[in-house]
Each structure stands twice: as structure tokens, then as C-alpha cells.
mmCIF file of C-alpha atoms in Angstrom:
data_model
loop_
_atom_site.group_PDB
_atom_site.id
_atom_site.type_symbol
_atom_site.label_atom_id
_atom_site.label_comp_id
_atom_site.label_asym_id
_atom_site.label_seq_id
_atom_site.Cartn_x
_atom_site.Cartn_y
_atom_site.Cartn_z
ATOM 1 C CA MET A 16 88.503 -13.859 -62.804
ATOM 2 C CA ALA A 17 88.594 -10.307 -61.551
ATOM 3 C CA THR A 18 87.442 -8.391 -58.495
ATOM 4 C CA PHE A 19 84.375 -6.149 -58.714
ATOM 5 C CA MET A 20 82.527 -3.726 -56.463
ATOM 6 C CA ASP A 21 78.887 -3.295 -57.370
ATOM 7 C CA VAL A 22 76.550 -0.719 -55.916
ATOM 8 C CA HIS A 23 72.798 -0.715 -55.380
ATOM 9 C CA HIS A 24 70.911 2.511 -54.708
ATOM 10 C CA GLY A 25 67.362 2.985 -53.450
ATOM 11 C CA MET A 26 67.579 0.355 -50.706
ATOM 12 C CA THR A 27 66.510 2.821 -48.029
ATOM 13 C CA GLY A 28 65.493 1.111 -44.811
ATOM 14 C CA ILE A 29 67.050 -2.258 -45.682
ATOM 15 C CA THR A 30 67.254 -4.459 -42.574
ATOM 16 C CA ALA A 31 69.903 -6.957 -41.541
ATOM 17 C CA ASP A 32 67.497 -9.798 -42.377
ATOM 18 C CA GLN A 33 66.778 -8.360 -45.816
ATOM 19 C CA LEU A 34 70.479 -7.922 -46.549
ATOM 20 C CA ALA A 35 71.181 -11.490 -45.445
ATOM 21 C CA ALA A 36 68.289 -12.823 -47.575
ATOM 22 C CA ALA A 37 69.399 -10.857 -50.641
ATOM 23 C CA HIS A 38 72.996 -12.055 -50.230
ATOM 24 C CA GLN A 39 71.825 -15.654 -49.804
ATOM 25 C CA ALA A 40 69.721 -15.370 -52.970
ATOM 26 C CA ASP A 41 72.908 -14.405 -54.811
ATOM 27 C CA LEU A 42 74.917 -17.211 -53.230
ATOM 28 C CA ASP A 43 72.245 -19.748 -54.170
ATOM 29 C CA ILE A 44 72.722 -19.142 -57.897
ATOM 30 C CA GLU A 45 76.187 -17.565 -58.256
ATOM 31 C CA ALA A 46 77.871 -20.823 -59.286
ATOM 32 C CA SER A 47 75.853 -20.876 -62.514
ATOM 33 C CA GLU A 48 77.765 -17.766 -63.608
ATOM 34 C CA ASN A 49 81.077 -18.629 -61.935
ATOM 35 C CA VAL A 50 80.668 -15.618 -59.601
ATOM 36 C CA GLN A 51 81.742 -15.588 -55.961
ATOM 37 C CA PHE A 52 80.158 -12.909 -53.805
ATOM 38 C CA LYS A 53 82.556 -12.178 -50.946
ATOM 39 C CA GLN A 54 81.071 -9.461 -48.750
ATOM 40 C CA ALA A 55 78.323 -6.869 -48.762
ATOM 41 C CA TRP A 56 77.803 -3.700 -46.745
ATOM 42 C CA ALA A 57 74.622 -1.670 -46.408
ATOM 43 C CA ASP A 58 73.737 1.878 -45.400
ATOM 44 C CA PRO A 59 69.991 1.807 -44.687
ATOM 45 C CA ALA A 60 69.890 5.601 -44.260
ATOM 46 C CA SER A 61 71.056 6.429 -47.798
ATOM 47 C CA GLY A 62 69.805 3.138 -49.240
ATOM 48 C CA THR A 63 73.208 2.147 -50.584
ATOM 49 C CA VAL A 64 74.500 -1.435 -50.741
ATOM 50 C CA TYR A 65 78.045 -2.368 -51.792
ATOM 51 C CA CYS A 66 78.880 -5.918 -52.915
ATOM 52 C CA LEU A 67 82.414 -7.238 -53.366
ATOM 53 C CA SER A 68 82.825 -10.201 -55.686
ATOM 54 C CA GLU A 69 85.159 -12.253 -57.816
ATOM 55 C CA ALA A 70 83.702 -12.819 -61.254
ATOM 56 C CA PRO A 71 84.551 -13.431 -64.902
ATOM 57 C CA SER A 72 82.777 -10.204 -65.953
ATOM 58 C CA ALA A 73 80.426 -7.435 -64.869
ATOM 59 C CA ASP A 74 77.735 -8.997 -67.048
ATOM 60 C CA ALA A 75 77.976 -12.248 -65.103
ATOM 61 C CA ILE A 76 77.453 -10.352 -61.848
ATOM 62 C CA GLN A 77 74.463 -8.501 -63.261
ATOM 63 C CA ARG A 78 72.866 -11.730 -64.472
ATOM 64 C CA VAL A 79 73.092 -13.174 -60.942
ATOM 65 C CA HIS A 80 71.758 -9.995 -59.332
ATOM 66 C CA GLU A 81 68.908 -9.738 -61.856
ATOM 67 C CA ARG A 82 67.848 -13.358 -61.376
ATOM 68 C CA ALA A 83 68.019 -12.824 -57.588
ATOM 69 C CA GLY A 84 65.697 -9.835 -57.949
ATOM 70 C CA HIS A 85 68.053 -6.935 -57.249
ATOM 71 C CA LYS A 86 69.766 -5.498 -60.315
ATOM 72 C CA ALA A 87 72.911 -3.480 -59.568
ATOM 73 C CA ASP A 88 73.030 0.214 -60.474
ATOM 74 C CA GLU A 89 76.822 0.318 -60.875
ATOM 75 C CA ILE A 90 79.385 -2.439 -61.367
ATOM 76 C CA HIS A 91 83.049 -1.428 -61.237
ATOM 77 C CA PRO A 92 86.038 -3.674 -61.764
ATOM 78 C CA VAL A 93 88.486 -2.946 -58.938
ATOM 79 C CA PRO A 94 91.777 -4.391 -60.170
ATOM 80 C CA LEU A 95 93.719 -2.504 -57.480
ATOM 81 C CA SER A 96 93.406 -3.097 -53.752
ATOM 82 C CA VAL A 97 95.344 -2.564 -50.561
ATOM 83 C CA MET B 7 83.127 2.896 -33.381
ATOM 84 C CA ALA B 8 81.242 2.136 -36.549
ATOM 85 C CA THR B 9 82.015 0.820 -40.006
ATOM 86 C CA PHE B 10 82.115 3.202 -42.959
ATOM 87 C CA MET B 11 82.545 2.981 -46.719
ATOM 88 C CA ASP B 12 83.869 6.140 -48.287
ATOM 89 C CA VAL B 13 84.115 6.833 -51.984
ATOM 90 C CA HIS B 14 86.482 8.992 -54.013
ATOM 91 C CA HIS B 15 85.652 10.003 -57.587
ATOM 92 C CA GLY B 16 87.909 11.526 -60.213
ATOM 93 C CA MET B 17 90.870 9.213 -59.570
ATOM 94 C CA THR B 18 91.047 8.157 -63.207
ATOM 95 C CA GLY B 19 94.286 6.392 -64.046
ATOM 96 C CA ILE B 20 95.307 5.753 -60.437
ATOM 97 C CA THR B 21 98.131 3.208 -60.283
ATOM 98 C CA ALA B 22 98.826 0.488 -57.741
ATOM 99 C CA ASP B 23 101.727 2.540 -56.378
ATOM 100 C CA GLN B 24 99.558 5.644 -56.041
ATOM 101 C CA LEU B 25 96.824 3.690 -54.262
ATOM 102 C CA ALA B 26 99.384 2.187 -51.885
ATOM 103 C CA ALA B 27 100.922 5.610 -51.192
ATOM 104 C CA ALA B 28 97.521 7.218 -50.574
ATOM 105 C CA HIS B 29 96.525 4.401 -48.239
ATOM 106 C CA GLN B 30 99.831 4.653 -46.368
ATOM 107 C CA ALA B 31 99.327 8.410 -45.977
ATOM 108 C CA ASP B 32 96.018 7.641 -44.266
ATOM 109 C CA LEU B 33 97.550 4.950 -42.072
ATOM 110 C CA ASP B 34 100.351 7.287 -41.005
ATOM 111 C CA ILE B 35 97.920 9.717 -39.363
ATOM 112 C CA GLU B 36 94.732 7.726 -38.706
ATOM 113 C CA ALA B 37 95.519 7.124 -35.032
ATOM 114 C CA SER B 38 95.182 10.843 -34.324
ATOM 115 C CA GLU B 39 91.475 10.534 -35.152
ATOM 116 C CA ASN B 40 90.989 6.996 -33.811
ATOM 117 C CA VAL B 41 90.242 5.794 -37.356
ATOM 118 C CA GLN B 42 91.322 2.402 -38.700
ATOM 119 C CA PHE B 43 91.387 2.072 -42.475
ATOM 120 C CA LYS B 44 90.879 -1.587 -43.313
ATOM 121 C CA GLN B 45 90.878 -2.013 -47.079
ATOM 122 C CA ALA B 46 90.660 0.032 -50.246
ATOM 123 C CA TRP B 47 89.738 -0.894 -53.807
ATOM 124 C CA ALA B 48 90.298 1.165 -56.946
ATOM 125 C CA ASP B 49 88.849 1.258 -60.438
ATOM 126 C CA PRO B 50 91.343 3.280 -62.506
ATOM 127 C CA ALA B 51 89.013 3.284 -65.525
ATOM 128 C CA SER B 52 86.143 5.123 -63.828
ATOM 129 C CA GLY B 53 88.418 6.813 -61.289
ATOM 130 C CA THR B 54 86.544 5.408 -58.304
ATOM 131 C CA VAL B 55 88.184 4.410 -55.006
ATOM 132 C CA TYR B 56 86.331 2.706 -52.148
ATOM 133 C CA CYS B 57 87.753 2.731 -48.600
ATOM 134 C CA LEU B 58 86.464 0.568 -45.762
ATOM 135 C CA SER B 59 87.182 1.794 -42.250
ATOM 136 C CA GLU B 60 86.265 1.626 -38.594
ATOM 137 C CA ALA B 61 85.852 5.092 -37.155
ATOM 138 C CA PRO B 62 84.105 7.140 -34.494
ATOM 139 C CA SER B 63 82.402 9.321 -37.137
ATOM 140 C CA ALA B 64 82.331 10.301 -40.801
ATOM 141 C CA ASP B 65 83.885 13.624 -39.817
ATOM 142 C CA ALA B 66 86.901 11.839 -38.311
ATOM 143 C CA ILE B 67 87.415 9.944 -41.574
ATOM 144 C CA GLN B 68 87.170 13.129 -43.612
ATOM 145 C CA ARG B 69 89.714 14.894 -41.389
ATOM 146 C CA VAL B 70 92.215 12.078 -42.013
ATOM 147 C CA HIS B 71 91.544 12.010 -45.753
ATOM 148 C CA GLU B 72 91.808 15.816 -46.006
ATOM 149 C CA ARG B 73 95.090 15.938 -44.115
ATOM 150 C CA ALA B 74 96.402 13.107 -46.315
ATOM 151 C CA GLY B 75 95.500 15.141 -49.396
ATOM 152 C CA HIS B 76 92.532 13.208 -50.764
ATOM 153 C CA LYS B 77 89.143 14.358 -49.480
ATOM 154 C CA ALA B 78 86.335 11.811 -49.851
ATOM 155 C CA ASP B 79 83.342 12.604 -52.046
ATOM 156 C CA GLU B 80 80.953 10.333 -50.132
ATOM 157 C CA ILE B 81 81.160 8.767 -46.680
ATOM 158 C CA HIS B 82 78.476 6.241 -45.766
ATOM 159 C CA PRO B 83 78.078 4.449 -42.463
ATOM 160 C CA VAL B 84 77.525 0.766 -43.273
ATOM 161 C CA PRO B 85 76.067 -0.678 -40.063
ATOM 162 C CA LEU B 86 74.952 -3.854 -41.868
ATOM 163 C CA SER B 87 77.280 -6.387 -43.449
ATOM 164 C CA VAL B 88 77.302 -9.991 -44.542
#
């Protein structure tokens, strides 16, 4: 398992309810890919969403996001943190 | 105070020690701008660093990062989180 930050663009105007629903859609199916989404942050003005997760691979994260209806634009492993 | 995610590019090959030193350099002076850096994550392969903070403004964050020697490339307010 490793830590990843994935980024979604084009989410301009996302609301708190929409962010919560999107995150819940990930949580509902994440176990099938052994992914654990930890936190997500959204900037409705620029349409950027950041998701922090623990996962076996970037591909596993993308499969969850795709099945939940919101493919990630970038997925970066972040092996270092402070 | 608001929550921000800032992003640094071009940090390819950053090490754990370098990330810790950069973060400490921010912490050493953040109080002067009423900024609180919370967490940071780094992807040495793509050279991307993400910093989560509480701050009065994006400008305050940039002043800290500039004085610490590592200007941010993007600073996004993230008013929504889950």
C-alpha cells in the first residue's frame, strides 16, 4: 500500500453536497480495489478537487474513480509526507 | 482564516530530508503571516509537492514560501472538504 494524491480538474462550481456525494460514491466501492480514500478538498472557483488515499496502485484508484463516475486527471504517488 | 492547498512543481528528486527542511523553514516564519502549515506531501518522481495550510490569504502563504526559498506555483483556496 502507498499514499496517493489524485487531482480532478473541471469541477467548477462543485458544492459541498456534490463533493460529499462523490466521496461517498468512492467509499461505497473502494473495498473492491483495496483502496482507502482518506480526505478530499475542493476549490469550486478553479474547479480543482484533491483526493488523498492509500492504495495498492494508481490504477486501482482510477478504477474506483471511473466506476464512481469521476475519472481523475492526475494521480501522483506521494511517498514523502510531513 | 481559510484552508488552502498549494502546489510546487519542479521538485524532482526531492528527498525526505529536503521536504522536512523545507517544511521546517515554513514553520519557522509562518507566525509572522498568521499562516499555519498543516501537512505536505511530495512526489519525487514528478517533482510535485502539495502543502495544506490554514491562512488569512493566498498572498500570506506565498510570502512565507518566498521568504523560505520555495515559491508556490499554484495556491488554491479549498473551502470544501470531506
